[in-house]
PDB file of C-alpha atoms and ligand atoms in Angstrom:
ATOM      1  CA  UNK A   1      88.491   0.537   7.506  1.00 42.00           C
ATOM      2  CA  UNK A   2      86.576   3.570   8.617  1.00 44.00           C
ATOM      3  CA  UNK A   3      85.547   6.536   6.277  1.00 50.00           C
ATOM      4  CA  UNK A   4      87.488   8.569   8.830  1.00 48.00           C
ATOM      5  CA  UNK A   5      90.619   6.602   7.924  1.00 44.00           C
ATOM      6  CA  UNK A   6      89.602   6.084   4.001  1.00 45.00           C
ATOM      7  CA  UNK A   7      89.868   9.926   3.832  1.00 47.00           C
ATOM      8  CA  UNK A   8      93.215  10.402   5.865  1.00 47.00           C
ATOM      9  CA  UNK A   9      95.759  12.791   3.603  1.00 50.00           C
ATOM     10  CA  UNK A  10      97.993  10.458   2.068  1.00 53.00           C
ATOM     11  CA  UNK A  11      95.469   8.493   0.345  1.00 53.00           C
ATOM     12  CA  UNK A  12      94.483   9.652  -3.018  1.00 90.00           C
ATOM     13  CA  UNK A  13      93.349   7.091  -5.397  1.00 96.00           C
ATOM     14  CA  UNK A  14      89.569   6.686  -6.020  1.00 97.00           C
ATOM     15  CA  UNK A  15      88.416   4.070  -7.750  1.00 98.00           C
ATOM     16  CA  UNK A  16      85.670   4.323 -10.492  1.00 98.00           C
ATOM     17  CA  UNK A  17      83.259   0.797 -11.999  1.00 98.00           C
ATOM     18  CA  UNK A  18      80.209   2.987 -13.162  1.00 98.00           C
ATOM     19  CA  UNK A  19      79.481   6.705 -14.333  1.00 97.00           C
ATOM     20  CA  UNK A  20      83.108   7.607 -12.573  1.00 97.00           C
ATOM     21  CA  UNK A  21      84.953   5.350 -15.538  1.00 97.00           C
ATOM     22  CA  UNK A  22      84.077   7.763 -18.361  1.00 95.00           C
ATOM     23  CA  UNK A  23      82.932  11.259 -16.103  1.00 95.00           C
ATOM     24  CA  UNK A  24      84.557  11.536 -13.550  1.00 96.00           C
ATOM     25  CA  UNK A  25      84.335  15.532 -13.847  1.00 94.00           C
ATOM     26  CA  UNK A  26      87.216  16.157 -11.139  1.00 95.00           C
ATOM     27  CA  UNK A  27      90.761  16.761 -11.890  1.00 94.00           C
ATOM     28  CA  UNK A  28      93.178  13.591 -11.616  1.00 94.00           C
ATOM     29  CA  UNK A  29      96.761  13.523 -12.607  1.00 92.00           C
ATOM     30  CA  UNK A  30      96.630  10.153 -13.884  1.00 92.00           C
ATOM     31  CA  UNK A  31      94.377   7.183 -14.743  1.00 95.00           C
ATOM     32  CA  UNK A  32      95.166   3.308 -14.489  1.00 95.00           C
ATOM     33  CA  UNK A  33      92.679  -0.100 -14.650  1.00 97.00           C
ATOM     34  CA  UNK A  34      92.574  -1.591 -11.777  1.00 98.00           C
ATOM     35  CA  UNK A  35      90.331  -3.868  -9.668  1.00 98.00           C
ATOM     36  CA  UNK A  36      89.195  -4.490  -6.124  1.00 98.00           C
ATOM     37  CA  UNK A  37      88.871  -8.262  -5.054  1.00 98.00           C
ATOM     38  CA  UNK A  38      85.759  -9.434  -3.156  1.00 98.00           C
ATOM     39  CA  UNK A  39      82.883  -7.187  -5.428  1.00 98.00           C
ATOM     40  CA  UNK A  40      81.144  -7.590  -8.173  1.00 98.00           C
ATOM     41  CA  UNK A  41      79.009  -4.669 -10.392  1.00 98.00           C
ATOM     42  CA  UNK A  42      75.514  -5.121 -10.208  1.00 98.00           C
ATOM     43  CA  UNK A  43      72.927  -2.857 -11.874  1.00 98.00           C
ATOM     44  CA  UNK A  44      70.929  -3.358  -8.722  1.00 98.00           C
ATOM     45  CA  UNK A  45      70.627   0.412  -7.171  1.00 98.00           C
ATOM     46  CA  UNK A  46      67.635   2.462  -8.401  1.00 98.00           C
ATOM     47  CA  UNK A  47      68.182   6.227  -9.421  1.00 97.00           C
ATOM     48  CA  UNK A  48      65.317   8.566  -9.171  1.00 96.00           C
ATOM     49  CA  UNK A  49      67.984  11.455  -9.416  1.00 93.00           C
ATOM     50  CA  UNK A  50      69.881  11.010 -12.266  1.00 95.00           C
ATOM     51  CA  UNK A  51      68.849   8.239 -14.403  1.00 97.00           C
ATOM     52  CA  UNK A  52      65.119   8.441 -13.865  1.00 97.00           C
ATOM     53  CA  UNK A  53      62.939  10.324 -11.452  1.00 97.00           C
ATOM     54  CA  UNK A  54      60.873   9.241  -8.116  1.00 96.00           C
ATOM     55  CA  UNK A  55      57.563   8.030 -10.040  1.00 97.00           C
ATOM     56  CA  UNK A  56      60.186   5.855 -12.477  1.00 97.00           C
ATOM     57  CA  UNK A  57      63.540   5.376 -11.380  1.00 98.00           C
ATOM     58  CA  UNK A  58      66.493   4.027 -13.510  1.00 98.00           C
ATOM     59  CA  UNK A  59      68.884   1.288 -12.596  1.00 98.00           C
ATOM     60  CA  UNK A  60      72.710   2.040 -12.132  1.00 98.00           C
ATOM     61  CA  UNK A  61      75.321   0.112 -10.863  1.00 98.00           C
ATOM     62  CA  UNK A  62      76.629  -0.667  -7.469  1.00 98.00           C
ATOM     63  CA  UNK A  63      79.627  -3.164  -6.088  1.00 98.00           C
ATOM     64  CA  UNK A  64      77.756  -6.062  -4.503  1.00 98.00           C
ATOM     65  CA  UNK A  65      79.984  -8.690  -1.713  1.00 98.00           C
ATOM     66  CA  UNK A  66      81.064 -11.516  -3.211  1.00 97.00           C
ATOM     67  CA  UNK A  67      83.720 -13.262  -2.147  1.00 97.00           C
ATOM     68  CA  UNK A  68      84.393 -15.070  -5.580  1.00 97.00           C
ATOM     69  CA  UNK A  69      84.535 -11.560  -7.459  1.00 97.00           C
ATOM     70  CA  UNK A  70      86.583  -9.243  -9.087  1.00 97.00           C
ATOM     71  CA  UNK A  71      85.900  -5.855 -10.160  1.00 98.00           C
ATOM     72  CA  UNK A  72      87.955  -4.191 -12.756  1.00 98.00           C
ATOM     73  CA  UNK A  73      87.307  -0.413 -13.297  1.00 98.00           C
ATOM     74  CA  UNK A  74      89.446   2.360 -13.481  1.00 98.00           C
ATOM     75  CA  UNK A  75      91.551   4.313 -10.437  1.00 97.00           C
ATOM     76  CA  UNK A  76      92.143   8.082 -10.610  1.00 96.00           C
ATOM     77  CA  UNK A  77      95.186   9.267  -8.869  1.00 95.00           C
ATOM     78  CA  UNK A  78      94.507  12.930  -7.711  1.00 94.00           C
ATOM     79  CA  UNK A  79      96.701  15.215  -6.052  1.00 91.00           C
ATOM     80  CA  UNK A  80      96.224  15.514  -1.849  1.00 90.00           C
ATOM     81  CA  UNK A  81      95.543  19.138  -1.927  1.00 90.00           C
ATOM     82  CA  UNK A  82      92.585  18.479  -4.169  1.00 90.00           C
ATOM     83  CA  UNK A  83      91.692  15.585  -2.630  1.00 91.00           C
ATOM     84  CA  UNK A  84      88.970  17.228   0.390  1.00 91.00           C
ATOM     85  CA  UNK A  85      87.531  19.136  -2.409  1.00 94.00           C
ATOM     86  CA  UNK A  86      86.665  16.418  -4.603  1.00 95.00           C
ATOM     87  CA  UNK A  87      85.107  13.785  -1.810  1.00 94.00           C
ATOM     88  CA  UNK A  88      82.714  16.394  -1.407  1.00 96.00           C
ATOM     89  CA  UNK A  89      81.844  17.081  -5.011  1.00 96.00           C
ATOM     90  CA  UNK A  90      81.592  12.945  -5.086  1.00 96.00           C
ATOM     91  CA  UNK A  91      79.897  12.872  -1.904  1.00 96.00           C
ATOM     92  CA  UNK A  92      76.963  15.058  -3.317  1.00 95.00           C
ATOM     93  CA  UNK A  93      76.514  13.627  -6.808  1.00 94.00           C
ATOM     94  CA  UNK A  94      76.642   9.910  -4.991  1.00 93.00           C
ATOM     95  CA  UNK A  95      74.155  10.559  -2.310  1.00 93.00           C
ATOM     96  CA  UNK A  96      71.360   8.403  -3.383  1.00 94.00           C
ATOM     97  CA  UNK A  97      72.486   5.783  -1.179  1.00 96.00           C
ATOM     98  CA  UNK A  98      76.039   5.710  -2.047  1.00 97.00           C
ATOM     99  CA  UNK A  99      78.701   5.778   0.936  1.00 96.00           C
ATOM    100  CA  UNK A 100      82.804   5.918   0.698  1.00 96.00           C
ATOM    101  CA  UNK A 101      84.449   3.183   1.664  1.00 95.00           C
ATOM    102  CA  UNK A 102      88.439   2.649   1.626  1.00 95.00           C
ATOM    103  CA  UNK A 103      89.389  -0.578  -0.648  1.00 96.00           C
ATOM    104  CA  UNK A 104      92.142  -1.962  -1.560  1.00 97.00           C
ATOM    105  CA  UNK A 105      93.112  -1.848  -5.438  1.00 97.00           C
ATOM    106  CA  UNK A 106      95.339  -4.188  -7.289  1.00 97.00           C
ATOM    107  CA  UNK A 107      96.849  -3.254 -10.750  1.00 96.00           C
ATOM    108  CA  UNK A 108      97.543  -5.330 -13.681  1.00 91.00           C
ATOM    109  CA  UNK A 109     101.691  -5.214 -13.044  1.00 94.00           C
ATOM    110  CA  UNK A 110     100.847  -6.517  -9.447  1.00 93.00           C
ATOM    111  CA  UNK A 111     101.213  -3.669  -7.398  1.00 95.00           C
ATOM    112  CA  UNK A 112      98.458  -2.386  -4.768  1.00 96.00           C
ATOM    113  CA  UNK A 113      97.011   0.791  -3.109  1.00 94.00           C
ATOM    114  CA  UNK A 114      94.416   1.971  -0.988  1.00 94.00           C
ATOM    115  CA  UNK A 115      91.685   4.180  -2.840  1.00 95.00           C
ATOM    116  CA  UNK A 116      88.149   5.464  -1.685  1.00 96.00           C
ATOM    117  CA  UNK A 117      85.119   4.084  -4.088  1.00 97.00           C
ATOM    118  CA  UNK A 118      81.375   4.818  -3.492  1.00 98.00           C
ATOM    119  CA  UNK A 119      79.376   2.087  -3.081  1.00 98.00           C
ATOM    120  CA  UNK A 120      75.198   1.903  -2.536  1.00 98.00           C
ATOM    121  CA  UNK A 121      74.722  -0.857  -0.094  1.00 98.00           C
ATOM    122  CA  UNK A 122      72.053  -3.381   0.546  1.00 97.00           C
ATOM    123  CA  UNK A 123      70.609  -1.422   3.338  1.00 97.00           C
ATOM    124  CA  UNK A 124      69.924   1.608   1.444  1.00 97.00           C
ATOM    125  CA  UNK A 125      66.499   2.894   0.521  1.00 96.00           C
ATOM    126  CA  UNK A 126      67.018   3.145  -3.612  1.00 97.00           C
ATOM    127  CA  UNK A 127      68.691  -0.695  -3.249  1.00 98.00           C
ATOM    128  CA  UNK A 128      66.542  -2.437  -6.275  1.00 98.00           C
ATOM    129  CA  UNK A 129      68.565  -5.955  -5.758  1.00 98.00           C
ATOM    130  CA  UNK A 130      68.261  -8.197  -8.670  1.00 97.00           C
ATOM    131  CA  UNK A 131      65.653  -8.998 -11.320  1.00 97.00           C
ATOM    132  CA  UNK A 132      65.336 -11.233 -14.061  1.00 96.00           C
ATOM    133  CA  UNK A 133      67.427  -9.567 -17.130  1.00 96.00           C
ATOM    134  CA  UNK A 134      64.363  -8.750 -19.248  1.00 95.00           C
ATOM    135  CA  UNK A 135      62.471  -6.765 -16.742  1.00 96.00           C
ATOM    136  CA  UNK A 136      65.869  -4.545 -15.770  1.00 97.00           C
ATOM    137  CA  UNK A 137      66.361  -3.981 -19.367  1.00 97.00           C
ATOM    138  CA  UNK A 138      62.561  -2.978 -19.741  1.00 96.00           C
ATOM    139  CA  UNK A 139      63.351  -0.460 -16.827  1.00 97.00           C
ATOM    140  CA  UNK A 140      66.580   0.898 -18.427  1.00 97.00           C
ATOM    141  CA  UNK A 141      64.960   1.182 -21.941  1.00 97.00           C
ATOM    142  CA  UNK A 142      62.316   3.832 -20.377  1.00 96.00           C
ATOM    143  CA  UNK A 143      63.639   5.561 -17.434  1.00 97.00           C
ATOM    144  CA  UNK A 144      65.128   9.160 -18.160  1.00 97.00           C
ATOM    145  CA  UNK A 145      66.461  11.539 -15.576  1.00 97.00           C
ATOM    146  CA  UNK A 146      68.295  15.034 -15.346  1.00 96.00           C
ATOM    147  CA  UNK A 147      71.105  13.252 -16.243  1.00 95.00           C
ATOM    148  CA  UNK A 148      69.848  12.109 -19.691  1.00 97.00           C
ATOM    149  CA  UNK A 149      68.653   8.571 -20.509  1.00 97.00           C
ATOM    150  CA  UNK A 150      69.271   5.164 -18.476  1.00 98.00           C
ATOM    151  CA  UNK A 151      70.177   3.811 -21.453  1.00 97.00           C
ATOM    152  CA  UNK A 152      72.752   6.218 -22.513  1.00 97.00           C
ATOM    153  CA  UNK A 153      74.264   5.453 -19.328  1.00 98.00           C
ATOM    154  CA  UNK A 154      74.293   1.340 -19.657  1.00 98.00           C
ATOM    155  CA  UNK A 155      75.710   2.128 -23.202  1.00 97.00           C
ATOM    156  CA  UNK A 156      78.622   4.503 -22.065  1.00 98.00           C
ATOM    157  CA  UNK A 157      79.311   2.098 -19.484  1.00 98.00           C
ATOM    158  CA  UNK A 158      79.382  -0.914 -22.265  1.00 98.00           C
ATOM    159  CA  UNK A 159      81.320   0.985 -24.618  1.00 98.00           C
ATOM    160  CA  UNK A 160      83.883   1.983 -21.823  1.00 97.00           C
ATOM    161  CA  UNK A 161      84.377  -1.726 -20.656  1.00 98.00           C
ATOM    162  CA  UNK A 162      85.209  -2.718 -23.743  1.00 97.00           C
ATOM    163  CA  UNK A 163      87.816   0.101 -24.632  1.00 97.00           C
ATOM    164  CA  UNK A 164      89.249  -1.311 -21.964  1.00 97.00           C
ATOM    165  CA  UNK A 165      89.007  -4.967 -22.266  1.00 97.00           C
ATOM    166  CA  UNK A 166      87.101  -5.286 -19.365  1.00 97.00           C
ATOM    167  CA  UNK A 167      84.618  -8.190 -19.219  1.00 96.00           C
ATOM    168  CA  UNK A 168      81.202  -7.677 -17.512  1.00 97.00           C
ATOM    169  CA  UNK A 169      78.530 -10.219 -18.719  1.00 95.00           C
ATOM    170  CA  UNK A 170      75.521  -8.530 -16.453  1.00 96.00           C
ATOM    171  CA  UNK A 171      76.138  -5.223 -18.884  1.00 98.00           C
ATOM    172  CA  UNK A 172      77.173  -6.563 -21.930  1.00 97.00           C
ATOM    173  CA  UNK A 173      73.621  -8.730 -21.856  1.00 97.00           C
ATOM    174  CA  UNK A 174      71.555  -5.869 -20.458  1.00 97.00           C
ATOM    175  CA  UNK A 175      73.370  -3.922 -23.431  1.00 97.00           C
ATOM    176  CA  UNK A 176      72.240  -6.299 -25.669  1.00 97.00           C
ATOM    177  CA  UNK A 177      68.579  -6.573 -24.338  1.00 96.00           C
ATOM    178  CA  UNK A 178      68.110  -2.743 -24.660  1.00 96.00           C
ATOM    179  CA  UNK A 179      69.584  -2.588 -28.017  1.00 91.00           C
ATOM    180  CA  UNK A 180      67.259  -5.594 -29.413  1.00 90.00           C
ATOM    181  CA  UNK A 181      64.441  -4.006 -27.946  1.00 82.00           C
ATOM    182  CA  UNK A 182      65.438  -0.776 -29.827  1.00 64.00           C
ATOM    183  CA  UNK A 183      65.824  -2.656 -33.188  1.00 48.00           C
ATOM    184  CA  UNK A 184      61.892  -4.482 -32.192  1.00 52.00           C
ATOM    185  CA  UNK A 185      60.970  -1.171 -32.226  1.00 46.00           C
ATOM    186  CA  UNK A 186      62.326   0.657 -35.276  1.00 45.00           C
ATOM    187  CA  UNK A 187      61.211  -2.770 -37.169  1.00 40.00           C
ATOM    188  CA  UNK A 188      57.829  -2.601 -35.802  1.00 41.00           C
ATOM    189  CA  UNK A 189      57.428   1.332 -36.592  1.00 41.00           C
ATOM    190  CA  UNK A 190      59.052   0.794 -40.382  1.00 41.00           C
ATOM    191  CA  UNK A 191      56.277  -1.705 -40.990  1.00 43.00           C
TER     192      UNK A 191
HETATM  193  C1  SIN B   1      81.060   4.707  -9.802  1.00 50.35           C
HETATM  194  O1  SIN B   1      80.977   5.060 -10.971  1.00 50.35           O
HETATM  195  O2  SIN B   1      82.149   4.298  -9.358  1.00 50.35           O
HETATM  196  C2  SIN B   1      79.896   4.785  -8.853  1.00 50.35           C
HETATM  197  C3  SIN B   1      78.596   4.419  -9.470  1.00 50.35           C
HETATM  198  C4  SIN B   1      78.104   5.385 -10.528  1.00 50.35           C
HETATM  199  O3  SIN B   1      78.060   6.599 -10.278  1.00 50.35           O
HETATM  200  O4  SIN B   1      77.744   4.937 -11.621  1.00 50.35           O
END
């Protein structure tokens, strides 16, 4: 489906996997978990604008294709008349590489709607693609941007997943790298 048709007036759901689950910082009537078949979050898009800077950049997540996935995340109904107002907002504080696309949700009773979710593709400039776990945790234990720490971000995004009893093994271990890094440190510095 076209962005053109993703942002049509009836359609008013957007769906949220990374920063979006716990700010999304634009008024929504409600909030339900829901997932989108055919993606899977990957912390494999750089950010030199909010989670690190050009000469370091952070690692945040993206949706990756993959036929065998499923994402779960959380879609925010908002009403229409807000709806121009906060694609824009969205489209400026996604722009690293981030584009709308129109996907198709599925909730946990069974029912389905169409939402808009920003994803960073494979063709874009900041698109890190994978690395071995230790090295992306490395990154995410240093990088720092104007919107605080990388790993204040992996850790909101951990502790968000599993207030929801959402299951995400890429975060959960990068969570777990960071933090036993952390704990190398303060046992190395207490020495
Ligand atoms: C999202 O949260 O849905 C997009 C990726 C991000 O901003 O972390």
């Amino acid at each position: 489906m076209t962005r053109r048709a993703a942002q049509r007036h009836d359609m008013h759901w957007i769906f949220g996997y990374g920063s979006l689950i716990w700010r999304p910082d634009f008024p929504y009537t409600s909030s339900r978990k829901a997932a989108v078949r055919g993606w899977r979050r990957r912390f494999w898009q750089a950010s030199p604008d909010h989670r690190g800077v050009p000469a370091a950049p952070g690692r945040v997540v993206t949706l990756v294709a993959d036929a065998a996935a499923t994402c779960w995340g959380v879609a925010f109904q908002a009403e229409a008349a807000h709806f121009e107002a906060i694609v824009a907002m969205l489209d400026e504080r996604e722009k690293n590489g981030y584009d709308a696309h129109a996907v198709t949700l599925e909730f946990d009773d069974g029912s389905a709607a169409e939402a808009l979710t920003y994803i960073a593709g494979p063709d874009n400039p900041s698109f890190a693609g994978p690395a071995p776990l230790g090295a992306m945790a490395a990154q995410i234990a240093r990088a720092h941007g104007p919107s605080g720490s990388n790993r204040e971000y992996l850790a909101r995004l951990a502790a968000t997943l599993l207030e929801l009893g959402i299951e995400d093994d890429e975060v959960a271990s990068l969570h777990a790298a960071v933090e036993a890094g952390d704990g190398m440190i303060r046992h190395t510095a207490a020495r």
